[in-house]
PDB file of C-alpha atoms in Angstrom:
ATOM      1  CA  MET F   1      -3.529 -20.368  12.824  1.00  0.00           C
ATOM      2  CA  THR F   2      -0.365 -22.400  12.186  1.00  0.00           C
ATOM      3  CA  ALA F   3       2.824 -21.905  14.246  1.00  0.00           C
ATOM      4  CA  VAL F   4       4.261 -19.862  11.373  1.00  0.00           C
ATOM      5  CA  PRO F   5       1.326 -18.138   9.703  1.00  0.00           C
ATOM      6  CA  ARG F   6       1.084 -18.271   5.953  1.00  0.00           C
ATOM      7  CA  LEU F   7       0.266 -14.576   5.633  1.00  0.00           C
ATOM      8  CA  SER F   8       1.799 -11.647   7.484  1.00  0.00           C
ATOM      9  CA  ILE F   9       0.073  -8.274   7.672  1.00  0.00           C
ATOM     10  CA  GLY F  10       2.323  -5.341   8.524  1.00  0.00           C
ATOM     11  CA  LEU F  11       0.575  -2.278   9.924  1.00  0.00           C
ATOM     12  CA  PRO F  12       2.823   0.766  10.460  1.00  0.00           C
ATOM     13  CA  VAL F  13       1.079   3.502  12.426  1.00  0.00           C
ATOM     14  CA  TYR F  14       1.694   6.915  13.940  1.00  0.00           C
ATOM     15  CA  ASN F  15      -1.006   8.717  15.939  1.00  0.00           C
ATOM     16  CA  GLY F  16      -3.799   6.679  14.406  1.00  0.00           C
ATOM     17  CA  GLU F  17      -6.291   6.702  17.263  1.00  0.00           C
ATOM     18  CA  GLU F  18      -9.206   8.107  15.236  1.00  0.00           C
ATOM     19  CA  TYR F  19      -9.682   5.144  12.882  1.00  0.00           C
ATOM     20  CA  LEU F  20      -7.334   2.443  14.180  1.00  0.00           C
ATOM     21  CA  ALA F  21      -9.891   0.347  16.094  1.00  0.00           C
ATOM     22  CA  GLU F  22     -12.235   0.271  13.114  1.00  0.00           C
ATOM     23  CA  SER F  23      -9.454  -0.925  10.807  1.00  0.00           C
ATOM     24  CA  LEU F  24      -8.289  -3.559  13.292  1.00  0.00           C
ATOM     25  CA  ASP F  25     -11.836  -4.889  13.564  1.00  0.00           C
ATOM     26  CA  ALA F  26     -12.021  -5.201   9.785  1.00  0.00           C
ATOM     27  CA  LEU F  27      -8.712  -7.091   9.636  1.00  0.00           C
ATOM     28  CA  LEU F  28      -9.430  -9.389  12.563  1.00  0.00           C
ATOM     29  CA  GLY F  29     -12.876 -10.183  11.175  1.00  0.00           C
ATOM     30  CA  GLN F  30     -11.506 -11.613   7.915  1.00  0.00           C
ATOM     31  CA  THR F  31     -12.792 -15.000   6.751  1.00  0.00           C
ATOM     32  CA  TYR F  32      -9.172 -16.016   6.062  1.00  0.00           C
ATOM     33  CA  GLU F  33      -7.574 -16.457   9.477  1.00  0.00           C
ATOM     34  CA  ASP F  34      -4.085 -17.947   8.964  1.00  0.00           C
ATOM     35  CA  PHE F  35      -2.228 -14.676   9.430  1.00  0.00           C
ATOM     36  CA  GLU F  36      -0.227 -12.648  11.893  1.00  0.00           C
ATOM     37  CA  LEU F  37      -0.815  -8.938  12.307  1.00  0.00           C
ATOM     38  CA  VAL F  38       2.390  -7.078  13.173  1.00  0.00           C
ATOM     39  CA  ILE F  39       1.818  -3.489  14.302  1.00  0.00           C
ATOM     40  CA  SER F  40       4.802  -1.127  14.347  1.00  0.00           C
ATOM     41  CA  ASP F  41       3.942   1.969  16.370  1.00  0.00           C
ATOM     42  CA  ASN F  42       6.171   4.850  15.312  1.00  0.00           C
ATOM     43  CA  ALA F  43       6.364   6.380  18.838  1.00  0.00           C
ATOM     44  CA  SER F  44       2.764   7.631  18.774  1.00  0.00           C
ATOM     45  CA  THR F  45       1.827  10.336  21.259  1.00  0.00           C
ATOM     46  CA  ASP F  46      -1.951   9.762  21.240  1.00  0.00           C
ATOM     47  CA  ALA F  47      -4.012   6.742  22.346  1.00  0.00           C
ATOM     48  CA  THR F  48      -2.602   4.458  19.632  1.00  0.00           C
ATOM     49  CA  GLN F  49      -0.511   2.463  22.132  1.00  0.00           C
ATOM     50  CA  ASP F  50      -3.491   1.823  24.415  1.00  0.00           C
ATOM     51  CA  ILE F  51      -5.659   0.679  21.513  1.00  0.00           C
ATOM     52  CA  CYS F  52      -2.975  -1.667  20.199  1.00  0.00           C
ATOM     53  CA  ARG F  53      -2.263  -3.225  23.576  1.00  0.00           C
ATOM     54  CA  ARG F  54      -5.956  -3.761  24.215  1.00  0.00           C
ATOM     55  CA  TYR F  55      -6.414  -5.578  20.905  1.00  0.00           C
ATOM     56  CA  ALA F  56      -3.191  -7.584  21.332  1.00  0.00           C
ATOM     57  CA  ALA F  57      -4.438  -8.840  24.706  1.00  0.00           C
ATOM     58  CA  ARG F  58      -7.600 -10.127  23.008  1.00  0.00           C
ATOM     59  CA  ASP F  59      -6.153 -11.702  19.857  1.00  0.00           C
ATOM     60  CA  THR F  60      -3.031 -13.868  19.760  1.00  0.00           C
ATOM     61  CA  ARG F  61      -2.469 -13.119  16.081  1.00  0.00           C
ATOM     62  CA  ILE F  62      -1.333  -9.580  16.947  1.00  0.00           C
ATOM     63  CA  ARG F  63       2.273  -8.656  17.701  1.00  0.00           C
ATOM     64  CA  TYR F  64       2.637  -5.080  18.886  1.00  0.00           C
ATOM     65  CA  LEU F  65       6.003  -3.334  18.489  1.00  0.00           C
ATOM     66  CA  ARG F  66       6.667   0.205  19.658  1.00  0.00           C
ATOM     67  CA  LEU F  67       9.611   2.213  18.372  1.00  0.00           C
ATOM     68  CA  PRO F  68      11.396   4.507  20.859  1.00  0.00           C
ATOM     69  CA  ARG F  69      11.324   7.443  18.406  1.00  0.00           C
ATOM     70  CA  ASN F  70       9.582   8.468  15.203  1.00  0.00           C
ATOM     71  CA  ILE F  71      11.764   7.193  12.362  1.00  0.00           C
ATOM     72  CA  GLY F  72       9.381   8.314   9.599  1.00  0.00           C
ATOM     73  CA  ALA F  73       6.735   6.486   7.599  1.00  0.00           C
ATOM     74  CA  SER F  74       9.020   4.879   5.000  1.00  0.00           C
ATOM     75  CA  PRO F  75      11.531   3.355   7.454  1.00  0.00           C
ATOM     76  CA  ASN F  76       8.604   2.140   9.553  1.00  0.00           C
ATOM     77  CA  HIS F  77       7.050   0.406   6.542  1.00  0.00           C
ATOM     78  CA  ASN F  78      10.378  -1.284   5.837  1.00  0.00           C
ATOM     79  CA  HIS F  79      10.843  -2.188   9.504  1.00  0.00           C
ATOM     80  CA  VAL F  80       7.488  -3.893   9.901  1.00  0.00           C
ATOM     81  CA  PHE F  81       8.170  -6.043   6.828  1.00  0.00           C
ATOM     82  CA  THR F  82      11.443  -7.308   8.326  1.00  0.00           C
ATOM     83  CA  GLU F  83       9.516  -8.395  11.438  1.00  0.00           C
ATOM     84  CA  CYS F  84       7.088 -10.579   9.479  1.00  0.00           C
ATOM     85  CA  ARG F  85       7.430 -14.332   8.938  1.00  0.00           C
ATOM     86  CA  GLY F  86       4.804 -15.405   6.404  1.00  0.00           C
ATOM     87  CA  GLU F  87       5.402 -16.558   2.847  1.00  0.00           C
ATOM     88  CA  LEU F  88       2.832 -13.935   1.825  1.00  0.00           C
ATOM     89  CA  PHE F  89       2.810 -10.325   2.973  1.00  0.00           C
ATOM     90  CA  LYS F  90       0.450  -7.371   2.963  1.00  0.00           C
ATOM     91  CA  TRP F  91       0.850  -3.822   4.231  1.00  0.00           C
ATOM     92  CA  ALA F  92      -2.272  -2.445   5.887  1.00  0.00           C
ATOM     93  CA  SER F  93      -3.154   1.130   6.747  1.00  0.00           C
ATOM     94  CA  HIS F  94      -4.531   2.127  10.117  1.00  0.00           C
ATOM     95  CA  ASP F  95      -7.392   4.115   8.593  1.00  0.00           C
ATOM     96  CA  ASP F  96      -8.628   1.926   5.729  1.00  0.00           C
ATOM     97  CA  LEU F  97     -11.431  -0.644   5.711  1.00  0.00           C
ATOM     98  CA  TYR F  98     -11.366  -4.180   4.354  1.00  0.00           C
ATOM     99  CA  ALA F  99     -14.255  -6.382   3.260  1.00  0.00           C
ATOM    100  CA  ARG F 100     -14.348  -9.705   5.082  1.00  0.00           C
ATOM    101  CA  ASP F 101     -13.271 -11.787   2.058  1.00  0.00           C
ATOM    102  CA  LEU F 102     -10.390  -9.549   0.938  1.00  0.00           C
ATOM    103  CA  LEU F 103      -7.563 -11.734   2.244  1.00  0.00           C
ATOM    104  CA  LEU F 104      -9.278 -14.969   1.213  1.00  0.00           C
ATOM    105  CA  ARG F 105      -9.801 -13.866  -2.372  1.00  0.00           C
ATOM    106  CA  CYS F 106      -6.243 -12.561  -2.725  1.00  0.00           C
ATOM    107  CA  VAL F 107      -4.661 -15.708  -1.285  1.00  0.00           C
ATOM    108  CA  GLU F 108      -6.848 -17.869  -3.519  1.00  0.00           C
ATOM    109  CA  ALA F 109      -5.793 -15.831  -6.548  1.00  0.00           C
ATOM    110  CA  LEU F 110      -2.097 -16.391  -5.775  1.00  0.00           C
ATOM    111  CA  ASP F 111      -2.641 -20.114  -5.174  1.00  0.00           C
ATOM    112  CA  GLU F 112      -4.439 -20.491  -8.496  1.00  0.00           C
ATOM    113  CA  ARG F 113      -1.835 -18.490 -10.442  1.00  0.00           C
ATOM    114  CA  PRO F 114       1.770 -19.433  -9.550  1.00  0.00           C
ATOM    115  CA  ASP F 115       3.165 -16.844 -11.981  1.00  0.00           C
ATOM    116  CA  VAL F 116       1.341 -13.967 -10.265  1.00  0.00           C
ATOM    117  CA  ILE F 117       3.355 -12.192  -7.556  1.00  0.00           C
ATOM    118  CA  LEU F 118       0.744  -9.745  -6.227  1.00  0.00           C
ATOM    119  CA  ALA F 119      -3.023  -9.986  -5.830  1.00  0.00           C
ATOM    120  CA  HIS F 120      -5.331  -7.125  -4.954  1.00  0.00           C
ATOM    121  CA  ALA F 121      -9.015  -6.262  -5.338  1.00  0.00           C
ATOM    122  CA  ASP F 122     -11.343  -3.585  -6.625  1.00  0.00           C
ATOM    123  CA  GLN F 123     -11.451  -0.542  -4.389  1.00  0.00           C
ATOM    124  CA  ALA F 124     -13.380   2.592  -3.591  1.00  0.00           C
ATOM    125  CA  VAL F 125     -12.250   5.711  -1.751  1.00  0.00           C
ATOM    126  CA  ILE F 126     -14.330   6.548   1.331  1.00  0.00           C
ATOM    127  CA  ASP F 127     -14.444   9.676   3.456  1.00  0.00           C
ATOM    128  CA  GLY F 128     -13.906  10.059   7.183  1.00  0.00           C
ATOM    129  CA  GLU F 129     -17.436   8.846   7.903  1.00  0.00           C
ATOM    130  CA  GLY F 130     -17.106   5.765   5.713  1.00  0.00           C
ATOM    131  CA  ARG F 131     -19.205   7.146   2.846  1.00  0.00           C
ATOM    132  CA  VAL F 132     -18.111   6.299  -0.688  1.00  0.00           C
ATOM    133  CA  LYS F 133     -16.351   9.253  -2.292  1.00  0.00           C
ATOM    134  CA  VAL F 134     -14.894   7.729  -5.453  1.00  0.00           C
ATOM    135  CA  PRO F 135     -15.546   4.260  -6.888  1.00  0.00           C
ATOM    136  CA  TYR F 136     -12.583   3.218  -8.989  1.00  0.00           C
ATOM    137  CA  ASP F 137     -12.302   1.096 -12.106  1.00  0.00           C
ATOM    138  CA  TYR F 138      -8.785  -0.344 -12.166  1.00  0.00           C
ATOM    139  CA  GLY F 139      -7.364   0.160 -15.650  1.00  0.00           C
ATOM    140  CA  LEU F 140      -3.681  -0.645 -15.283  1.00  0.00           C
ATOM    141  CA  ALA F 141      -2.209  -3.405 -17.435  1.00  0.00           C
ATOM    142  CA  THR F 142      -0.345  -4.977 -14.499  1.00  0.00           C
ATOM    143  CA  GLY F 143      -1.739  -8.389 -15.443  1.00  0.00           C
ATOM    144  CA  SER F 144       0.101  -8.362 -18.775  1.00  0.00           C
ATOM    145  CA  PRO F 145       2.719 -11.096 -19.278  1.00  0.00           C
ATOM    146  CA  HIS F 146       5.020  -8.466 -20.799  1.00  0.00           C
ATOM    147  CA  ALA F 147       7.145  -6.458 -18.348  1.00  0.00           C
ATOM    148  CA  PRO F 148       7.460  -3.325 -20.561  1.00  0.00           C
ATOM    149  CA  GLU F 149       3.669  -3.149 -20.929  1.00  0.00           C
ATOM    150  CA  ARG F 150       3.182  -3.396 -17.171  1.00  0.00           C
ATOM    151  CA  PHE F 151       5.802  -0.684 -16.684  1.00  0.00           C
ATOM    152  CA  ARG F 152       4.263   1.606 -19.324  1.00  0.00           C
ATOM    153  CA  SER F 153       0.862   1.299 -17.704  1.00  0.00           C
ATOM    154  CA  MET F 154       2.173   2.100 -14.223  1.00  0.00           C
ATOM    155  CA  LEU F 155       3.862   5.211 -15.624  1.00  0.00           C
ATOM    156  CA  PHE F 156       0.941   6.632 -17.572  1.00  0.00           C
ATOM    157  CA  GLU F 157      -2.269   5.444 -15.908  1.00  0.00           C
ATOM    158  CA  PRO F 158      -3.653   6.890 -12.652  1.00  0.00           C
ATOM    159  CA  GLY F 159      -2.440   4.554  -9.920  1.00  0.00           C
ATOM    160  CA  GLY F 160      -4.466   2.093  -7.944  1.00  0.00           C
ATOM    161  CA  ASP F 161      -3.394   0.698  -4.607  1.00  0.00           C
ATOM    162  CA  ASP F 162      -1.163  -2.132  -5.731  1.00  0.00           C
ATOM    163  CA  PHE F 163       1.086  -1.230  -2.800  1.00  0.00           C
ATOM    164  CA  TYR F 164      -1.537  -2.688  -0.448  1.00  0.00           C
ATOM    165  CA  GLY F 165      -1.949  -5.981  -2.292  1.00  0.00           C
ATOM    166  CA  VAL F 166      -1.008  -9.420  -0.992  1.00  0.00           C
ATOM    167  CA  ILE F 167       2.555 -10.016  -2.210  1.00  0.00           C
ATOM    168  CA  ARG F 168       4.835 -13.043  -2.320  1.00  0.00           C
ATOM    169  CA  ALA F 169       7.381 -12.213   0.384  1.00  0.00           C
ATOM    170  CA  ASP F 170      10.320 -13.827  -1.412  1.00  0.00           C
ATOM    171  CA  VAL F 171       9.799 -11.441  -4.336  1.00  0.00           C
ATOM    172  CA  LEU F 172       9.396  -8.452  -2.051  1.00  0.00           C
ATOM    173  CA  ARG F 173      12.725  -9.201  -0.378  1.00  0.00           C
ATOM    174  CA  ARG F 174      14.441  -8.715  -3.748  1.00  0.00           C
ATOM    175  CA  VAL F 175      12.925  -5.242  -4.190  1.00  0.00           C
ATOM    176  CA  LYS F 176      14.864  -2.176  -3.058  1.00  0.00           C
ATOM    177  CA  PRO F 177      13.310  -0.977   0.238  1.00  0.00           C
ATOM    178  CA  LEU F 178      10.812   1.854   0.117  1.00  0.00           C
ATOM    179  CA  ASP F 179      12.559   5.232  -0.140  1.00  0.00           C
ATOM    180  CA  SER F 180      11.347   8.688   0.922  1.00  0.00           C
ATOM    181  CA  TYR F 181      11.673  10.987  -2.102  1.00  0.00           C
ATOM    182  CA  HIS F 182       8.615  12.369  -3.937  1.00  0.00           C
ATOM    183  CA  HIS F 183       6.318   9.519  -5.063  1.00  0.00           C
ATOM    184  CA  ALA F 184       8.773   6.878  -3.877  1.00  0.00           C
ATOM    185  CA  ASP F 185       5.843   4.473  -3.534  1.00  0.00           C
ATOM    186  CA  ARG F 186       5.364   4.592  -7.308  1.00  0.00           C
ATOM    187  CA  THR F 187       8.910   3.582  -8.167  1.00  0.00           C
ATOM    188  CA  PHE F 188       8.689   0.896  -5.467  1.00  0.00           C
ATOM    189  CA  VAL F 189       5.541  -0.621  -7.000  1.00  0.00           C
ATOM    190  CA  ALA F 190       7.041  -0.260 -10.478  1.00  0.00           C
ATOM    191  CA  GLU F 191       9.909  -2.514  -9.448  1.00  0.00           C
ATOM    192  CA  ILE F 192       7.484  -5.112  -8.099  1.00  0.00           C
ATOM    193  CA  GLY F 193       5.590  -4.913 -11.377  1.00  0.00           C
ATOM    194  CA  LEU F 194       8.731  -5.397 -13.448  1.00  0.00           C
ATOM    195  CA  ARG F 195       9.464  -8.573 -11.497  1.00  0.00           C
ATOM    196  CA  GLY F 196       6.116 -10.211 -12.218  1.00  0.00           C
ATOM    197  CA  ARG F 197       2.489  -9.702 -13.062  1.00  0.00           C
ATOM    198  CA  PHE F 198      -0.392  -8.781 -10.754  1.00  0.00           C
ATOM    199  CA  HIS F 199      -3.929 -10.115 -10.526  1.00  0.00           C
ATOM    200  CA  GLN F 200      -6.942  -7.900  -9.863  1.00  0.00           C
ATOM    201  CA  VAL F 201      -9.738  -9.704  -8.005  1.00  0.00           C
ATOM    202  CA  PRO F 202     -12.949  -8.383  -9.644  1.00  0.00           C
ATOM    203  CA  GLU F 203     -14.789  -7.735  -6.380  1.00  0.00           C
ATOM    204  CA  LEU F 204     -15.134  -4.519  -4.383  1.00  0.00           C
ATOM    205  CA  LEU F 205     -13.230  -5.505  -1.237  1.00  0.00           C
ATOM    206  CA  TYR F 206     -10.934  -2.619  -0.321  1.00  0.00           C
ATOM    207  CA  PHE F 207     -11.938   0.823   0.938  1.00  0.00           C
ATOM    208  CA  ARG F 208      -9.219   3.455   1.145  1.00  0.00           C
ATOM    209  CA  ARG F 209     -10.090   6.263   3.536  1.00  0.00           C
ATOM    210  CA  ASP F 210      -9.401   9.858   2.558  1.00  0.00           C
ATOM    211  CA  HIS F 211      -9.688  12.408   5.370  1.00  0.00           C
ATOM    212  CA  PRO F 212      -8.110  15.738   6.409  1.00  0.00           C
ATOM    213  CA  THR F 213      -5.565  14.182   8.788  1.00  0.00           C
ATOM    214  CA  ARG F 214      -4.360  11.598   6.278  1.00  0.00           C
ATOM    215  CA  ALA F 215      -0.624  12.016   5.724  1.00  0.00           C
ATOM    216  CA  GLU F 216      -0.855  13.397   2.189  1.00  0.00           C
ATOM    217  CA  ARG F 217      -3.622  15.836   3.157  1.00  0.00           C
ATOM    218  CA  ALA F 218      -1.881  16.975   6.332  1.00  0.00           C
ATOM    219  CA  ASN F 219       1.378  17.499   4.418  1.00  0.00           C
ATOM    220  CA  PRO F 220       0.356  19.267   1.197  1.00  0.00           C
ATOM    221  CA  SER F 221       3.801  20.249  -0.102  1.00  0.00           C
ATOM    222  CA  LYS F 222       6.327  17.872  -1.628  1.00  0.00           C
ATOM    223  CA  ARG F 223       8.892  18.812   1.012  1.00  0.00           C
ATOM    224  CA  SER F 224       6.558  18.260   3.957  1.00  0.00           C
ATOM    225  CA  ARG F 225       5.359  14.907   2.584  1.00  0.00           C
ATOM    226  CA  CYS F 226       8.924  13.705   2.176  1.00  0.00           C
ATOM    227  CA  VAL F 227       9.883  14.854   5.679  1.00  0.00           C
ATOM    228  CA  ASN F 228       6.903  12.879   6.959  1.00  0.00           C
ATOM    229  CA  LEU F 229       8.244   9.861   5.092  1.00  0.00           C
ATOM    230  CA  ASP F 230      11.666  10.333   6.693  1.00  0.00           C
ATOM    231  CA  PRO F 231      12.647  13.169   9.090  1.00  0.00           C
ATOM    232  CA  ARG F 232      16.170  13.024   7.660  1.00  0.00           C
ATOM    233  CA  ARG F 233      14.747  14.726   4.557  1.00  0.00           C
ATOM    234  CA  ALA F 234      14.412  17.999   6.491  1.00  0.00           C
ATOM    235  CA  GLY F 235      17.014  20.710   5.927  1.00  0.00           C
ATOM    236  CA  PRO F 236      18.776  22.369   2.990  1.00  0.00           C
ATOM    237  CA  LEU F 237      20.395  19.162   1.713  1.00  0.00           C
ATOM    238  CA  HIS F 238      17.031  17.918   0.426  1.00  0.00           C
ATOM    239  CA  PRO F 239      15.448  20.716  -1.664  1.00  0.00           C
ATOM    240  CA  THR F 240      12.426  19.968  -3.833  1.00  0.00           C
ATOM    241  CA  PRO F 241      14.467  19.673  -7.082  1.00  0.00           C
ATOM    242  CA  ARG F 242      16.511  16.892  -5.484  1.00  0.00           C
ATOM    243  CA  LEU F 243      13.354  15.080  -4.349  1.00  0.00           C
ATOM    244  CA  LEU F 244      11.988  15.228  -7.904  1.00  0.00           C
ATOM    245  CA  ALA F 245      15.282  14.180  -9.462  1.00  0.00           C
ATOM    246  CA  GLU F 246      15.464  11.167  -7.154  1.00  0.00           C
ATOM    247  CA  TYR F 247      11.931  10.242  -8.235  1.00  0.00           C
ATOM    248  CA  VAL F 248      12.903  10.107 -11.918  1.00  0.00           C
ATOM    249  CA  TRP F 249      16.188   8.384 -11.133  1.00  0.00           C
ATOM    250  CA  GLY F 250      14.251   5.826  -9.085  1.00  0.00           C
ATOM    251  CA  PHE F 251      12.615   4.573 -12.278  1.00  0.00           C
ATOM    252  CA  VAL F 252      15.963   4.491 -14.100  1.00  0.00           C
ATOM    253  CA  ALA F 253      17.583   2.536 -11.274  1.00  0.00           C
ATOM    254  CA  THR F 254      14.661   0.119 -11.206  1.00  0.00           C
ATOM    255  CA  ILE F 255      15.077  -0.686 -14.909  1.00  0.00           C
ATOM    256  CA  GLN F 256      18.791  -1.231 -14.311  1.00  0.00           C
ATOM    257  CA  ARG F 257      18.262  -3.405 -11.238  1.00  0.00           C
ATOM    258  CA  VAL F 258      15.584  -5.851 -12.424  1.00  0.00           C
ATOM    259  CA  PRO F 259      16.624  -8.819 -14.606  1.00  0.00           C
ATOM    260  CA  LEU F 260      15.249  -7.994 -18.057  1.00  0.00           C
ATOM    261  CA  SER F 261      16.112  -8.982 -21.597  1.00  0.00           C
ATOM    262  CA  PRO F 262      17.991  -6.330 -23.588  1.00  0.00           C
ATOM    263  CA  ALA F 263      14.883  -5.733 -25.725  1.00  0.00           C
ATOM    264  CA  ASP F 264      12.623  -5.337 -22.672  1.00  0.00           C
ATOM    265  CA  ARG F 265      15.106  -2.997 -21.030  1.00  0.00           C
ATOM    266  CA  ARG F 266      15.234  -0.790 -24.137  1.00  0.00           C
ATOM    267  CA  ALA F 267      11.430  -0.753 -24.283  1.00  0.00           C
ATOM    268  CA  CYS F 268      11.217   0.324 -20.631  1.00  0.00           C
ATOM    269  CA  TYR F 269      13.688   3.153 -21.200  1.00  0.00           C
ATOM    270  CA  GLY F 270      11.595   4.264 -24.171  1.00  0.00           C
ATOM    271  CA  HIS F 271       8.417   4.335 -22.099  1.00  0.00           C
ATOM    272  CA  LEU F 272      10.218   6.267 -19.364  1.00  0.00           C
ATOM    273  CA  ALA F 273      11.455   8.887 -21.850  1.00  0.00           C
ATOM    274  CA  ALA F 274       7.932   9.326 -23.225  1.00  0.00           C
ATOM    275  CA  TRP F 275       6.541   9.620 -19.696  1.00  0.00           C
ATOM    276  CA  ALA F 276       9.118  12.247 -18.711  1.00  0.00           C
ATOM    277  CA  ALA F 277       8.144  14.311 -21.750  1.00  0.00           C
ATOM    278  CA  SER F 278       4.450  14.082 -20.867  1.00  0.00           C
ATOM    279  CA  ARG F 279       4.521  15.419 -17.323  1.00  0.00           C
ATOM    280  CA  ALA F 280       3.180  18.840 -18.342  1.00  0.00           C
ATOM    281  CA  ARG F 281      -0.165  17.228 -19.255  1.00  0.00           C
ATOM    282  CA  PRO F 282      -2.888  18.526 -16.870  1.00  0.00           C
ATOM    283  CA  GLY F 283      -3.972  15.895 -14.374  1.00  0.00           C
ATOM    284  CA  ALA F 284      -1.105  13.558 -15.251  1.00  0.00           C
ATOM    285  CA  GLY F 285      -0.630  10.994 -12.504  1.00  0.00           C
ATOM    286  CA  GLU F 286      -3.564  12.200 -10.397  1.00  0.00           C
ATOM    287  CA  ARG F 287      -4.580   9.966  -7.554  1.00  0.00           C
ATOM    288  CA  VAL F 288      -8.009   8.422  -7.301  1.00  0.00           C
ATOM    289  CA  GLU F 289      -9.097  10.384  -4.237  1.00  0.00           C
ATOM    290  CA  ASP F 290      -8.342  13.702  -5.944  1.00  0.00           C
ATOM    291  CA  ARG F 291     -11.155  13.257  -8.457  1.00  0.00           C
ATOM    292  CA  SER F 292     -14.598  14.771  -8.076  1.00  0.00           C
ATOM    293  CA  PRO F 293     -16.874  13.128  -5.488  1.00  0.00           C
ATOM    294  CA  VAL F 294     -19.765  11.005  -6.764  1.00  0.00           C
ATOM    295  CA  ASP F 295     -23.097   9.929  -5.428  1.00  0.00           C
ATOM    296  CA  PRO F 296     -22.457   6.802  -3.308  1.00  0.00           C
ATOM    297  CA  ASP F 297     -25.857   5.476  -4.423  1.00  0.00           C
ATOM    298  CA  ARG F 298     -24.216   4.726  -7.768  1.00  0.00           C
ATOM    299  CA  LEU F 299     -22.540   1.765  -6.118  1.00  0.00           C
ATOM    300  CA  SER F 300     -24.602  -1.410  -5.993  1.00  0.00           C
ATOM    301  CA  VAL F 301     -22.950  -2.585  -2.813  1.00  0.00           C
ATOM    302  CA  SER F 302     -22.996  -1.394   0.787  1.00  0.00           C
ATOM    303  CA  VAL F 303     -19.707  -0.782   2.573  1.00  0.00           C
ATOM    304  CA  ASP F 304     -21.283  -1.748   5.891  1.00  0.00           C
ATOM    305  CA  ALA F 305     -22.481  -5.041   4.431  1.00  0.00           C
ATOM    306  CA  LEU F 306     -18.991  -5.974   3.251  1.00  0.00           C
ATOM    307  CA  VAL F 307     -16.830  -4.891   6.162  1.00  0.00           C
ATOM    308  CA  ALA F 308     -16.531  -6.915   9.363  1.00  0.00           C
ATOM    309  CA  GLY F 309     -18.240  -5.780  12.549  1.00  0.00           C
ATOM    310  CA  ARG F 310     -16.882  -3.215  14.940  1.00  0.00           C
ATOM    311  CA  GLU F 311     -15.372  -5.661  17.415  1.00  0.00           C
ATOM    312  CA  GLY F 312     -12.510  -8.104  16.869  1.00  0.00           C
ATOM    313  CA  ARG F 313     -13.859 -11.646  16.818  1.00  0.00           C
ATOM    314  CA  ARG F 314     -11.116 -13.583  18.571  1.00  0.00           C
ATOM    315  CA  ALA F 315     -10.536 -13.410  22.320  1.00  0.00           C
TER     316      ALA F 315
END
C-alpha cells in the first residue's frame, strides 16, 4: 500500500458484532490492496469495539475511530468520508459480503473510463446465513450519457446499490452530504447520477445481507427509520408529512444545485413531476430485498467461492 492509499473504504457501524468479522474478512481479502479501511464506530455497546481493535492490530490498512456518542447513521456516514484520504472512495456495510475481485474490477472500470464517476457490480441479496435470497438484474440507465435519462431511471426503476459503488472522491465532495429524511439515500444518489454517469461491472461481486436486525427491518416505520438515521429527528418537530415533503424537495433541490443546461433542467423537472404523480402505483420504488425469495440454485455461481476466507490475510 502507498503512503496515501488510492482507495479509501469508509465503514460506519453501530452494534455490528453479529456479521462484522465476516465483512472485514471479505474486505481485507480483496485482490486489490491499495486501500485504507476507516471504521467509524458510532458508540457501539456490544462487542463491535473489541472486534475492530483486534482487526486493526493485525492489519495496518485499518484505522479505527470511535465516537463518544451515537450521532445517527447519516452523520456517521458523512463523518467517515471526511476522515478518508484516497482519490477514490467506497462506503461499506458491516453486514454485507464482497467477492474478492470487487474492488479490482471497479477501480479498473474507472481507470478505463475517465468520464465515469462511479463503478459498481452485479449484486444479489443474501439472508442472515449467507444464502441467496434475491438475484438482481440491474436495469437502471445510469450509464447513459444524458443526465435527464439517468435521473428518470433513478426515479422510476427499483433501485440498486449505487450508494455502495466506488466513487471519485472529488465528485463526492461536491455532493450535498447525506441527509436523514425518508429515502434520503435516493436523493443523494440522484445527485451523484446527475453529475456523471455510472458503470455497472457485469460480474456478480456484491452480496447485500438482509436480516431481521438490519436497520430498515428493525425500524419498520418511516419515523423510526429517520430517527435511526439521526436522533435529532425524534420529537414533534419532525412528523411523517415533513419527512416525506423533505424527500420530494430533496429531488427539487438536487436539480437546482447541479450544473445542468436549461433544457436538461426542464427535462429533469418534467420527470420529477411524472414521478410524483405515479407514487400511488402498487410496488412503486420497492427495494430488491422486498421481492419474493427465489431458489438459490438458480444462480450459476457460489457465494462461498467468490468471497474471501473467514480470516483477514494481512498480519
